[in-house]
XYZ file of C-alpha atoms in Angstrom:
474
model
C 109.768 85.520 60.326
C 107.572 84.367 63.304
C 106.205 85.857 66.372
C 108.807 87.270 68.019
C 108.778 89.204 72.178
C 111.333 90.091 75.007
C 111.152 88.433 78.491
C 112.423 91.066 81.107
C 113.998 89.579 84.109
C 114.033 91.641 87.160
C 116.536 90.449 89.866
C 116.135 92.311 92.876
C 117.996 89.901 95.806
C 121.768 90.232 96.986
C 122.480 86.574 95.173
C 123.186 85.265 91.344
C 120.193 84.398 89.133
C 121.772 81.001 87.276
C 120.622 79.084 84.918
C 121.054 76.024 85.300
C 119.297 74.221 81.492
C 117.551 75.636 78.919
C 115.443 73.351 75.810
C 113.683 75.044 73.181
C 111.764 73.089 69.538
C 111.290 75.319 66.657
C 112.054 78.513 68.630
C 114.794 80.929 68.432
C 115.439 81.037 72.393
C 118.206 82.498 74.008
C 118.064 82.825 77.876
C 120.417 84.887 79.676
C 122.936 82.682 81.482
C 123.089 84.919 84.779
C 121.487 88.176 85.754
C 123.377 89.445 88.685
C 122.361 91.106 92.007
C 120.434 94.168 91.907
C 120.212 94.582 87.747
C 117.741 93.491 84.735
C 117.771 91.528 81.858
C 116.148 90.994 78.686
C 116.633 88.301 76.169
C 114.288 87.527 72.600
C 112.254 84.558 71.910
C 110.713 83.930 68.974
C 107.747 81.269 67.493
C 109.538 79.944 64.017
C 106.617 80.132 61.991
C 109.257 79.481 58.604
C 107.556 77.651 55.802
C 107.309 73.629 55.720
C 106.368 73.199 59.527
C 103.787 73.988 61.579
C 104.696 76.368 64.608
C 101.828 74.234 67.067
C 104.276 72.483 68.789
C 106.842 75.497 69.289
C 108.256 75.304 72.466
C 111.062 77.013 74.902
C 112.011 76.622 78.278
C 114.714 77.693 80.494
C 115.278 76.721 84.231
C 116.848 79.399 86.958
C 118.501 78.814 90.301
C 118.904 81.845 93.215
C 122.393 81.355 94.026
C 123.153 80.730 97.859
C 119.137 79.644 98.205
C 119.072 76.837 98.279
C 116.429 74.029 96.774
C 114.239 77.341 95.247
C 114.390 77.188 91.634
C 112.026 78.864 88.735
C 110.943 77.473 85.025
C 110.410 79.921 82.322
C 108.018 78.131 79.475
C 107.210 79.825 76.214
C 104.294 77.211 73.682
C 102.058 78.330 71.368
C 99.498 76.315 72.097
C 98.040 76.140 68.594
C 96.641 77.557 65.604
C 93.100 77.097 64.600
C 92.610 75.516 61.059
C 95.816 73.302 61.037
C 95.591 69.901 59.952
C 97.466 67.956 61.827
C 96.523 68.506 64.631
C 93.463 70.654 65.029
C 92.948 72.188 68.438
C 89.549 73.919 69.386
C 91.635 77.346 70.996
C 94.707 79.009 69.334
C 96.966 81.550 71.083
C 100.841 81.872 72.337
C 101.677 82.046 76.477
C 104.584 82.514 79.099
C 104.552 80.557 82.624
C 106.558 80.070 85.423
C 106.534 77.639 88.293
C 107.832 78.229 90.658
C 109.499 75.654 93.328
C 109.865 76.068 96.753
C 109.922 80.256 97.287
C 111.458 80.686 100.895
C 110.360 82.928 103.117
C 111.625 86.768 102.262
C 111.195 86.034 98.288
C 108.756 87.587 96.653
C 108.056 86.709 92.709
C 105.900 88.566 90.164
C 103.840 87.783 88.862
C 101.910 87.104 91.672
C 102.766 83.432 92.216
C 98.863 81.053 92.770
C 98.438 78.227 95.054
C 99.748 76.044 92.352
C 103.064 77.945 92.742
C 101.998 79.058 88.742
C 102.569 83.135 87.414
C 100.335 83.379 84.048
C 102.543 86.233 82.451
C 101.341 86.065 79.178
C 103.375 87.780 75.869
C 103.180 91.105 73.935
C 104.541 91.004 70.570
C 107.720 92.588 69.484
C 107.203 93.886 72.836
C 108.062 93.311 76.781
C 106.868 91.394 79.760
C 108.498 90.836 83.462
C 109.648 87.918 85.529
C 111.273 88.981 88.718
C 112.811 88.243 92.268
C 113.005 89.928 95.416
C 114.456 89.908 98.536
C 113.105 91.081 101.610
C 113.694 89.175 104.743
C 110.731 88.601 107.604
C 108.144 88.261 104.893
C 106.044 86.696 103.627
C 104.381 86.241 99.842
C 100.605 85.138 99.984
C 99.425 83.825 97.101
C 96.818 83.636 94.986
C 94.259 82.073 93.630
C 94.364 79.702 90.551
C 94.981 81.925 87.328
C 91.833 80.837 84.755
C 92.465 79.139 82.164
C 92.907 82.079 79.515
C 90.180 81.929 76.003
C 92.880 82.163 73.158
C 90.810 83.131 70.417
C 91.099 81.927 66.804
C 95.406 81.475 66.922
C 96.363 85.316 64.654
C 98.040 87.942 65.833
C 95.004 90.064 66.713
C 94.693 87.765 70.209
C 98.569 87.580 70.821
C 97.899 88.809 74.647
C 94.636 86.974 75.186
C 96.952 84.989 77.567
C 97.840 88.426 79.263
C 94.875 89.692 79.933
C 93.457 87.235 82.013
C 95.692 86.887 84.027
C 96.413 90.544 84.760
C 93.313 90.730 85.878
C 93.958 88.100 88.069
C 95.762 90.280 90.415
C 96.111 94.577 89.233
C 92.883 95.228 91.375
C 95.117 94.823 94.437
C 98.612 95.658 93.270
C 99.853 97.304 95.837
C 98.690 95.407 98.615
C 100.040 92.316 96.925
C 103.579 94.106 97.066
C 103.396 96.170 99.915
C 106.670 94.729 101.814
C 108.430 95.058 98.462
C 107.526 99.172 98.520
C 106.508 99.725 101.337
C 109.701 102.271 102.225
C 109.167 103.913 98.750
C 107.252 107.306 98.469
C 104.587 108.284 96.113
C 107.201 109.945 93.711
C 109.296 107.513 93.634
C 106.913 104.580 92.426
C 106.209 104.083 89.006
C 102.262 104.297 88.391
C 100.284 103.466 85.431
C 98.059 106.395 84.669
C 95.150 107.250 82.243
C 94.624 109.846 80.601
C 91.387 111.504 79.873
C 90.348 109.595 82.585
C 86.287 109.807 82.066
C 86.346 110.171 78.582
C 84.848 105.890 78.593
C 81.597 107.831 78.411
C 81.735 109.754 75.211
C 79.816 107.438 72.965
C 77.471 109.099 71.628
C 79.966 112.154 70.582
C 81.001 111.952 66.221
C 84.382 113.126 67.096
C 87.705 110.428 66.659
C 89.784 111.497 69.929
C 87.033 112.599 72.725
C 86.713 108.923 73.470
C 90.330 108.499 74.479
C 88.882 105.600 77.036
C 86.629 102.729 76.970
C 85.887 101.378 80.336
C 84.976 103.102 83.229
C 86.527 104.659 86.300
C 86.189 101.480 88.521
C 87.544 99.568 85.394
C 90.261 101.573 85.101
C 91.427 101.212 88.435
C 90.853 97.177 88.643
C 93.396 97.283 86.273
C 95.579 98.878 88.026
C 95.813 102.223 87.294
C 96.574 104.514 90.040
C 97.118 108.074 88.887
C 93.312 109.770 86.764
C 93.594 112.689 84.588
C 90.448 114.888 84.935
C 89.224 117.537 83.053
C 86.195 119.800 84.440
C 83.671 121.832 82.825
C 80.710 124.191 84.612
C 77.224 122.894 82.924
C 74.239 124.500 83.003
C 72.917 122.730 86.307
C 73.307 123.856 89.416
C 75.161 122.824 92.642
C 77.016 119.829 92.684
C 75.764 118.708 88.982
C 77.764 122.062 87.549
C 81.140 120.003 88.034
C 80.802 118.029 84.668
C 83.920 116.156 82.861
C 84.948 116.838 79.539
C 87.151 116.557 77.053
C 88.566 119.972 75.584
C 85.581 122.334 74.179
C 83.400 118.644 74.794
C 81.703 117.874 77.761
C 80.626 114.677 78.881
C 77.552 113.057 80.470
C 79.267 112.325 83.862
C 79.332 114.305 86.643
C 82.338 115.480 89.447
C 80.738 113.476 91.724
C 79.683 110.386 89.416
C 83.454 109.776 89.135
C 84.402 110.611 92.226
C 82.071 107.765 93.777
C 83.536 104.615 91.313
C 87.192 106.342 93.053
C 85.807 105.480 96.691
C 83.957 102.830 95.676
C 87.274 101.533 94.449
C 88.591 102.386 97.632
C 86.150 100.199 99.841
C 86.894 97.416 97.880
C 90.756 97.792 98.015
C 91.282 99.802 101.568
C 94.973 99.679 100.812
C 95.420 100.784 97.238
C 96.086 104.661 96.278
C 94.637 106.974 94.336
C 96.154 109.593 92.368
C 93.414 112.499 91.129
C 95.278 115.065 88.512
C 92.840 118.056 87.974
C 94.612 119.104 85.260
C 91.841 121.633 83.286
C 89.108 123.729 83.869
C 86.880 124.599 80.478
C 83.945 127.485 81.084
C 83.747 130.959 83.373
C 84.887 129.664 86.411
C 84.845 132.178 89.177
C 86.697 131.932 93.019
C 83.320 130.826 94.305
C 83.233 128.141 91.576
C 86.418 126.750 92.469
C 86.011 127.256 96.184
C 82.670 124.734 95.323
C 84.553 122.363 93.093
C 87.237 121.836 96.602
C 84.373 121.809 98.771
C 82.687 119.238 96.893
C 85.919 117.213 95.919
C 86.413 116.713 99.603
C 83.091 115.896 101.501
C 82.610 113.396 98.637
C 86.022 111.681 99.115
C 86.046 112.074 102.795
C 88.632 114.999 104.366
C 90.533 111.980 106.504
C 90.914 109.743 102.800
C 92.860 112.895 101.759
C 96.455 112.554 101.905
C 97.610 116.368 102.518
C 100.702 117.822 100.700
C 103.154 116.626 103.858
C 102.915 112.844 102.138
C 105.757 113.625 99.477
C 108.314 112.714 101.885
C 105.849 110.395 103.825
C 106.749 106.290 102.746
C 104.219 104.560 102.041
C 104.585 102.295 105.153
C 103.608 105.282 107.143
C 100.872 106.513 104.746
C 99.363 102.750 105.357
C 99.001 103.825 109.121
C 96.832 106.488 108.563
C 93.300 106.485 106.754
C 94.266 108.928 103.474
C 94.548 107.139 100.581
C 93.742 110.069 97.845
C 96.328 112.781 96.638
C 94.318 115.360 94.564
C 96.718 117.223 92.554
C 95.938 121.176 91.857
C 98.445 122.609 90.207
C 95.722 124.249 87.614
C 94.549 125.649 89.961
C 94.790 129.829 89.063
C 97.178 131.607 91.358
C 94.113 133.756 92.974
C 93.432 130.398 94.464
C 96.948 129.352 96.092
C 96.394 130.822 99.755
C 92.606 129.961 100.037
C 93.669 126.422 98.545
C 97.106 126.133 100.886
C 94.450 126.536 104.076
C 91.005 125.008 103.736
C 91.834 121.840 101.719
C 94.588 118.647 101.806
C 94.966 119.628 97.775
C 98.924 119.225 96.757
C 99.306 122.253 94.679
C 102.767 122.076 93.514
C 101.511 118.617 91.497
C 100.990 116.795 89.231
C 103.145 117.752 86.489
C 102.307 116.225 83.076
C 104.651 116.211 80.437
C 102.841 116.157 76.395
C 104.633 116.616 73.159
C 102.190 117.829 71.926
C 98.841 117.114 69.449
C 100.961 117.369 66.588
C 103.563 114.225 66.916
C 102.916 111.483 63.543
C 104.815 109.191 64.567
C 106.008 107.042 67.356
C 110.249 107.949 67.122
C 109.130 111.675 67.493
C 106.860 110.500 70.793
C 109.550 108.177 72.322
C 112.375 110.951 70.738
C 110.623 113.420 73.304
C 109.468 111.020 76.400
C 113.787 110.108 76.959
C 114.473 113.570 77.095
C 112.555 114.205 79.815
C 113.776 110.786 81.607
C 117.322 111.601 80.224
C 116.952 114.907 82.576
C 116.117 112.736 85.611
C 118.896 112.110 87.846
C 116.938 112.166 90.816
C 113.220 111.791 91.589
C 111.976 114.889 91.012
C 110.208 116.411 95.197
C 106.413 115.766 93.342
C 104.532 113.816 91.156
C 104.625 113.881 87.524
C 103.082 112.092 84.796
C 105.011 111.406 80.762
C 102.013 111.740 78.231
C 102.737 108.307 76.642
C 100.930 108.087 73.665
C 100.614 109.829 69.880
C 98.080 111.386 68.534
C 97.049 110.018 64.609
C 99.061 107.374 62.134
C 98.442 107.639 58.070
C 96.713 110.569 56.187
C 93.207 110.194 58.044
C 94.493 111.053 61.505
C 92.850 108.283 63.116
C 93.878 108.057 66.528
C 96.936 105.025 67.022
C 97.755 102.873 70.032
C 100.886 101.532 71.181
C 101.113 98.570 73.627
C 104.403 97.088 72.563
C 106.827 99.990 71.969
C 105.527 101.339 74.951
C 106.282 97.961 76.439
C 110.224 98.231 75.500
C 110.463 101.958 76.167
C 109.263 101.752 80.009
C 111.150 98.679 80.615
C 114.408 98.999 82.266
C 115.926 101.968 83.340
C 113.370 104.812 81.548
C 110.432 102.271 83.089
C 112.684 103.411 86.852
C 113.341 106.743 86.330
C 109.536 107.576 85.480
C 106.496 108.390 87.938
C 103.519 108.042 86.516
C 103.158 106.976 82.547
C 99.920 108.121 81.409
C 98.149 106.695 77.827
C 95.172 106.775 76.011
C 93.339 103.788 74.891
C 94.078 101.771 77.850
C 92.068 98.748 76.545
C 93.332 99.130 73.297
C 96.374 96.643 71.923
C 97.810 96.883 68.498
C 97.975 99.534 65.975
C 95.250 99.216 64.118
C 93.667 102.069 63.428
C 90.310 102.461 64.237
C 90.059 99.350 65.780
C 88.092 99.176 68.813
C 88.475 96.685 71.110
C 86.872 96.634 73.734
C 87.625 92.415 75.051
C 91.817 93.147 75.132
C 93.876 95.449 77.055
C 96.835 97.402 77.463
C 98.764 96.753 80.210
C 102.110 97.982 79.104
C 102.865 100.467 81.912
C 101.144 98.071 84.423
C 103.310 94.759 83.424
C 107.158 96.529 83.655
C 106.702 99.082 86.247
C 105.242 96.735 89.153
C 108.363 94.538 88.771
C 110.251 97.715 88.444
C 108.767 99.187 91.235
C 110.055 95.645 93.096
C 113.321 96.778 92.436
C 113.544 99.645 93.837
C 111.679 98.825 96.530
C 114.898 96.423 97.127
C 117.578 99.090 96.511
C 115.527 101.302 99.068
C 115.358 99.366 101.708
C 119.411 98.590 101.168
C 120.735 101.716 100.846
C 121.440 101.721 97.308
C 120.366 104.140 94.645
C 117.143 103.957 93.119
C 118.998 103.979 89.855
C-alpha cells in the first residue's frame, strides 16, 4: 500500500471539462474522464510503494480542456520528488506534490488554486485526504496572478512530511483569499459561504498552563487570520484587573495571559493589512460574575477598539458581499451568548448580531471519529437551504486512546467537507489548526491543518457561480 489521496475537481462553468490524455508510471491513477457543468467529482491516486521498486519516479499526469473554450487547457501532475536515503538516486530532499499548469486562461475564467505569474498552481496533497482544483466562469472579470509559488522544503520523505508542499502553497494566497476570489463570491451572503474557523481561538498563549486540553491552538490571532481563518470563537473571563484589562481570554475555568484588547488589536491589524477580508467574532462564553454594567463595558470596549464603522450591522445578514464591500464594515460580532436581560440594550446601543452564531458540537465524550462524523452528518442533512443566521460546526473530536490525549483529524475533515457537505456548511471550526496528523501528543508547529480551507474556497466558487446564474446553491 502506497501513499494515497483524492483529487476533487470542481466545475463551476457552463461547459464540460473533458480529459484529453492521461499517463502514469508506477501509480494508481484513474482521473475522471469528464466533469459536467455545475458539478464536482473526485478521483483516487496512489504512489505505489510496492516491494521491488523505488518510488522516487512514481508520477501521473492528466490533461483537460474546457469544451467550447478554444486553446485553453490544464494539466494536473502528481509526482514524488524522491525519498532521502535511496541508493540510486540519492536526492537531498523528498516529498509528494500535486501541481497544475494552466495554458491560455481566458478572461472570465477563474481557477483555483490561484495561478502565479508562471501560470502554475501548487496544490499539495493530504495522505488519505482530499485536495481540490476548481474552475469558475464569471464573465467580465479577470483573474490577476500572484507571485511565483515558493519552492517547498520536502523534509525527509516520511508521511509526517505529507503537507510540506501544501503548507507553503496555501500560505502564499490564504491571507487575502476573499479578495482574490471576490468576483466569484460577491453575490453570496456571509451565511451562504463556507468559512474556516478556529475553536477556542485565543488558547495559543496557554503554553504555561499544565492541562492537556487548554491549548487547542498554537498560532496567534493574526497568524490564524493570515492562514485563511475567517471566524474566531472567543471565550471571556472577568479578571481581578480594572477597566479594559478586566476582560481576559479563557478556556473554561482557565484564564489565559491575553486581554481582549490585545486579541482585538490583532484583528484590526490584520484588517488594516487585508482591507477586503471579513472576520466573524463569536462571543461564546462568559466566565465569572458578570453584571449588566460589565456586559455594557465589554460591548463598548469592542466597539471602541474595532471602530463603529468597521462593524457590520445585523442587516448585513441579507446583504451580498458586493454590497458589504461598498461599506466600511468588515467585522461581525455575534452576541448569541449574552443574557436575555441584555437584549434590549444591545439592540439599542450596539451593531452586534443577537441571532448569531449558533454552534453545533457533539460534546466532550466522543472518542472516535465515526461518532463525530455521524453527528456532523445529522446536522448537515437537516439543512435544506441556507440558514438565516450564521452557524458553526465544531469539527473535531476530543481524545483518542486510553490516556485521553487530544486528537486531530485533517484527512478525515478534508474528506468529510469535500463535495456536498462542504457546500452546505457555513463555519467549519477546528481545534489544533496547525497540526496535521493523528499522532497523539505530538506538537507540530511547522505544518498546518488546512482541511477546511482548501475545500471551502473552491466550493465557494461553485456556490458563487450558482447564485450568479440563478441556480440552487445545492
